[in-house]
GROMACS .gro file of C-alpha atoms in nm:
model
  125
    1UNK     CA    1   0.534 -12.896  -8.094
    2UNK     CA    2   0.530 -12.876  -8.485
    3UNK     CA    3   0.262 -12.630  -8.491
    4UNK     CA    4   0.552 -12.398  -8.253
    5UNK     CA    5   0.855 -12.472  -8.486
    6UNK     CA    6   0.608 -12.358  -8.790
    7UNK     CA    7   0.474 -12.053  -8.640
    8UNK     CA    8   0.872 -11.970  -8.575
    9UNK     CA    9   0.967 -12.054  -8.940
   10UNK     CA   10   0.715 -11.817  -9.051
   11UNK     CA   11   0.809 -11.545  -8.817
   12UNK     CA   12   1.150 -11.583  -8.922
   13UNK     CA   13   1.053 -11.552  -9.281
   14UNK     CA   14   0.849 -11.262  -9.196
   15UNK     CA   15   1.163 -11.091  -9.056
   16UNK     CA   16   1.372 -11.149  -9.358
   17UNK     CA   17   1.107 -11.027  -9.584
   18UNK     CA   18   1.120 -10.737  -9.382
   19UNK     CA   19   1.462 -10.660  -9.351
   20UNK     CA   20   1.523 -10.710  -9.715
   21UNK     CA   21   1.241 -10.432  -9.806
   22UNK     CA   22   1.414 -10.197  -9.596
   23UNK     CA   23   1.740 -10.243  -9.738
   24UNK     CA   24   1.607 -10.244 -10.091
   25UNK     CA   25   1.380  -9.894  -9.991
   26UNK     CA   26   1.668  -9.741  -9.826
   27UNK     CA   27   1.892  -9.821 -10.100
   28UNK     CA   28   1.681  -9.719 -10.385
   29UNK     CA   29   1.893  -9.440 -10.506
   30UNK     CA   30   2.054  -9.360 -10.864
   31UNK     CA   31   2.427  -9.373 -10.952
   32UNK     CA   32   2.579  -9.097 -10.841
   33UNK     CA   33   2.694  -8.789 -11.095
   34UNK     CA   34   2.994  -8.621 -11.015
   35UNK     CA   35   3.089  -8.308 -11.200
   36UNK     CA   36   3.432  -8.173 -11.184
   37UNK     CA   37   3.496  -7.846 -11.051
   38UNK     CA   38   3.818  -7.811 -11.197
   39UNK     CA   39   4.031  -8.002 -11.516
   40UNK     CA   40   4.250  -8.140 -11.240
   41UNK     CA   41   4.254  -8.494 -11.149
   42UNK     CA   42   4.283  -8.628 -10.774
   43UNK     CA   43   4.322  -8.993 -10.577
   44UNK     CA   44   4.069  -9.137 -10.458
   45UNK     CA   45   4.062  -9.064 -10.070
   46UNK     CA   46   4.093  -9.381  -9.877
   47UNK     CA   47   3.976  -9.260  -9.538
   48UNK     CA   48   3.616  -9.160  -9.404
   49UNK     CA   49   3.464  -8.874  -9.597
   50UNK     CA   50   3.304  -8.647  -9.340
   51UNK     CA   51   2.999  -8.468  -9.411
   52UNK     CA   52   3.027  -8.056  -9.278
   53UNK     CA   53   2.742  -7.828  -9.225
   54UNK     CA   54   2.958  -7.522  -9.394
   55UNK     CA   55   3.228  -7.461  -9.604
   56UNK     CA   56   3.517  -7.386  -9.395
   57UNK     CA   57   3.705  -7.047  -9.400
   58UNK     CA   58   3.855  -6.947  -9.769
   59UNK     CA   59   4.173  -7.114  -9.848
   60UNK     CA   60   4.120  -7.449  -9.592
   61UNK     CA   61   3.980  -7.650  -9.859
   62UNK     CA   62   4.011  -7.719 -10.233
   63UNK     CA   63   3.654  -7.778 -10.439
   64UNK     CA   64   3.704  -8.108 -10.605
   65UNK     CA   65   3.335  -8.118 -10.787
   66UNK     CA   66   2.926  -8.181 -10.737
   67UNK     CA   67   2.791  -8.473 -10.670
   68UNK     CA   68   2.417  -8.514 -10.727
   69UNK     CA   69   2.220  -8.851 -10.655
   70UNK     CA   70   1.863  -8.925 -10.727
   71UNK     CA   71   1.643  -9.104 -10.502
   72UNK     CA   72   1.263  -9.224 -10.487
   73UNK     CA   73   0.998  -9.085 -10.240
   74UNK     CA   74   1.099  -9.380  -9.966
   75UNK     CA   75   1.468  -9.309 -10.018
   76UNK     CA   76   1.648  -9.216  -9.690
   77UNK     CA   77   1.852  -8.901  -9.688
   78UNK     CA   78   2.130  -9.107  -9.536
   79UNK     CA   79   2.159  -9.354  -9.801
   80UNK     CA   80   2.187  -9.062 -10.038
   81UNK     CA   81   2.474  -8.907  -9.804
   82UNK     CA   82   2.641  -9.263  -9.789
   83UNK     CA   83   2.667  -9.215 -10.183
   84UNK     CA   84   2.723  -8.897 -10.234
   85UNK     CA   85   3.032  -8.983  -9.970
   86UNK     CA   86   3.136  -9.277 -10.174
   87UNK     CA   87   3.136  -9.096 -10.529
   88UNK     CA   88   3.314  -8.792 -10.351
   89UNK     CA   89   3.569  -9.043 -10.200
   90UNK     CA   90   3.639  -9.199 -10.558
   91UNK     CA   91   3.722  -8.857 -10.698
   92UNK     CA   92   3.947  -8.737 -10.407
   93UNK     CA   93   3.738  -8.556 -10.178
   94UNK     CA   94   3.773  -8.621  -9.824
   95UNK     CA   95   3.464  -8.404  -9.713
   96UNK     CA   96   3.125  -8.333  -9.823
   97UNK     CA   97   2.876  -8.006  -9.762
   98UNK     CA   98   2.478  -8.009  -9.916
   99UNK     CA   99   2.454  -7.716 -10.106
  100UNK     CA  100   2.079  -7.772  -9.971
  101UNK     CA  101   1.824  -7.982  -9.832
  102UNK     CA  102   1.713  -8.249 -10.000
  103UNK     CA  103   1.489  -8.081 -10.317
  104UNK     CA  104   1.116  -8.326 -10.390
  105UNK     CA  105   0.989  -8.290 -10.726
  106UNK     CA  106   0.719  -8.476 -10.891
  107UNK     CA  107   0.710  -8.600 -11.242
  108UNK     CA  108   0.384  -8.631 -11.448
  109UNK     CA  109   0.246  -8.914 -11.327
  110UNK     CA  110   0.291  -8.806 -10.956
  111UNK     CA  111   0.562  -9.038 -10.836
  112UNK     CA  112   0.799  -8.767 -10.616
  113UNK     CA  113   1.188  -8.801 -10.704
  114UNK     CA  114   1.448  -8.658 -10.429
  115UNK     CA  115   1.752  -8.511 -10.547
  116UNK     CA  116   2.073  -8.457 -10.273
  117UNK     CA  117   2.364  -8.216 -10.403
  118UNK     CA  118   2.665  -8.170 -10.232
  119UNK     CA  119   3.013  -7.984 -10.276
  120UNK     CA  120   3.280  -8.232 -10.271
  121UNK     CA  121   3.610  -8.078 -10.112
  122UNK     CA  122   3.913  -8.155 -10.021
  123UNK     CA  123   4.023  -7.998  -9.669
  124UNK     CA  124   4.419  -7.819  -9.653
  125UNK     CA  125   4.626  -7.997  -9.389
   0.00000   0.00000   0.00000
């Protein structure tokens, strides 16, 4: 019976080890920049920032800025998106477009950075 209730204490550690590398993996990403597009100052949008696979037709959006975040070689591409949404958000975008795919580089000493850039907009309604 104790040797059951320590095997499950371990598992359970095991678990939470785990989970906490993923998170910390996933979430391994820079601050985001944000560059201005414009001198003009917006809200912050409060709602969910949607991510588009184009720019919609000229004159149904306004572009607020770039944002570009930095990641590590284990960094998810949707962690990236989550703060490029967030940064975009802050400055008063309500939607975001990649300008491309996620771009790999690799420094000197062969660790790979990723790099996400995105148009942050703000749709006409």
């Amino acid at each position: 019976m104790n040797d059951s209730r320590h095997t499950r204490h371990n598992r359970r550690r095991v678990v939470l080890m785990v989970m906490a590398l993923a998170i910390a993996i996933g979430g391994c990403t820079s601050p985001a920049k944000f560059r201005p597009a414009t001198g003009e100052k917006f809200p912050p949008y409060e709602g969910e920032v949607r991510l588009l696979e184009n720019l919609p037709a000229p004159g149904q959006y306004r572009r607020i800025g770039v944002v570009v975040v930095e990641g590590v070689q284990l960094t998810q591409e949707a962690a990236m998106v989550d703060v490029a949404k967030r940064s975009a958000a802050a400055n008063g975008a309500d939607a975001i477009i990649k300008q491309a795919p996620v771009k790999l580089t690799k420094d000197g000493a062969g660790s790979v950075k990723k790099t996400l850039a995105v148009w942050a907009i703000r749709l006409n309604r």
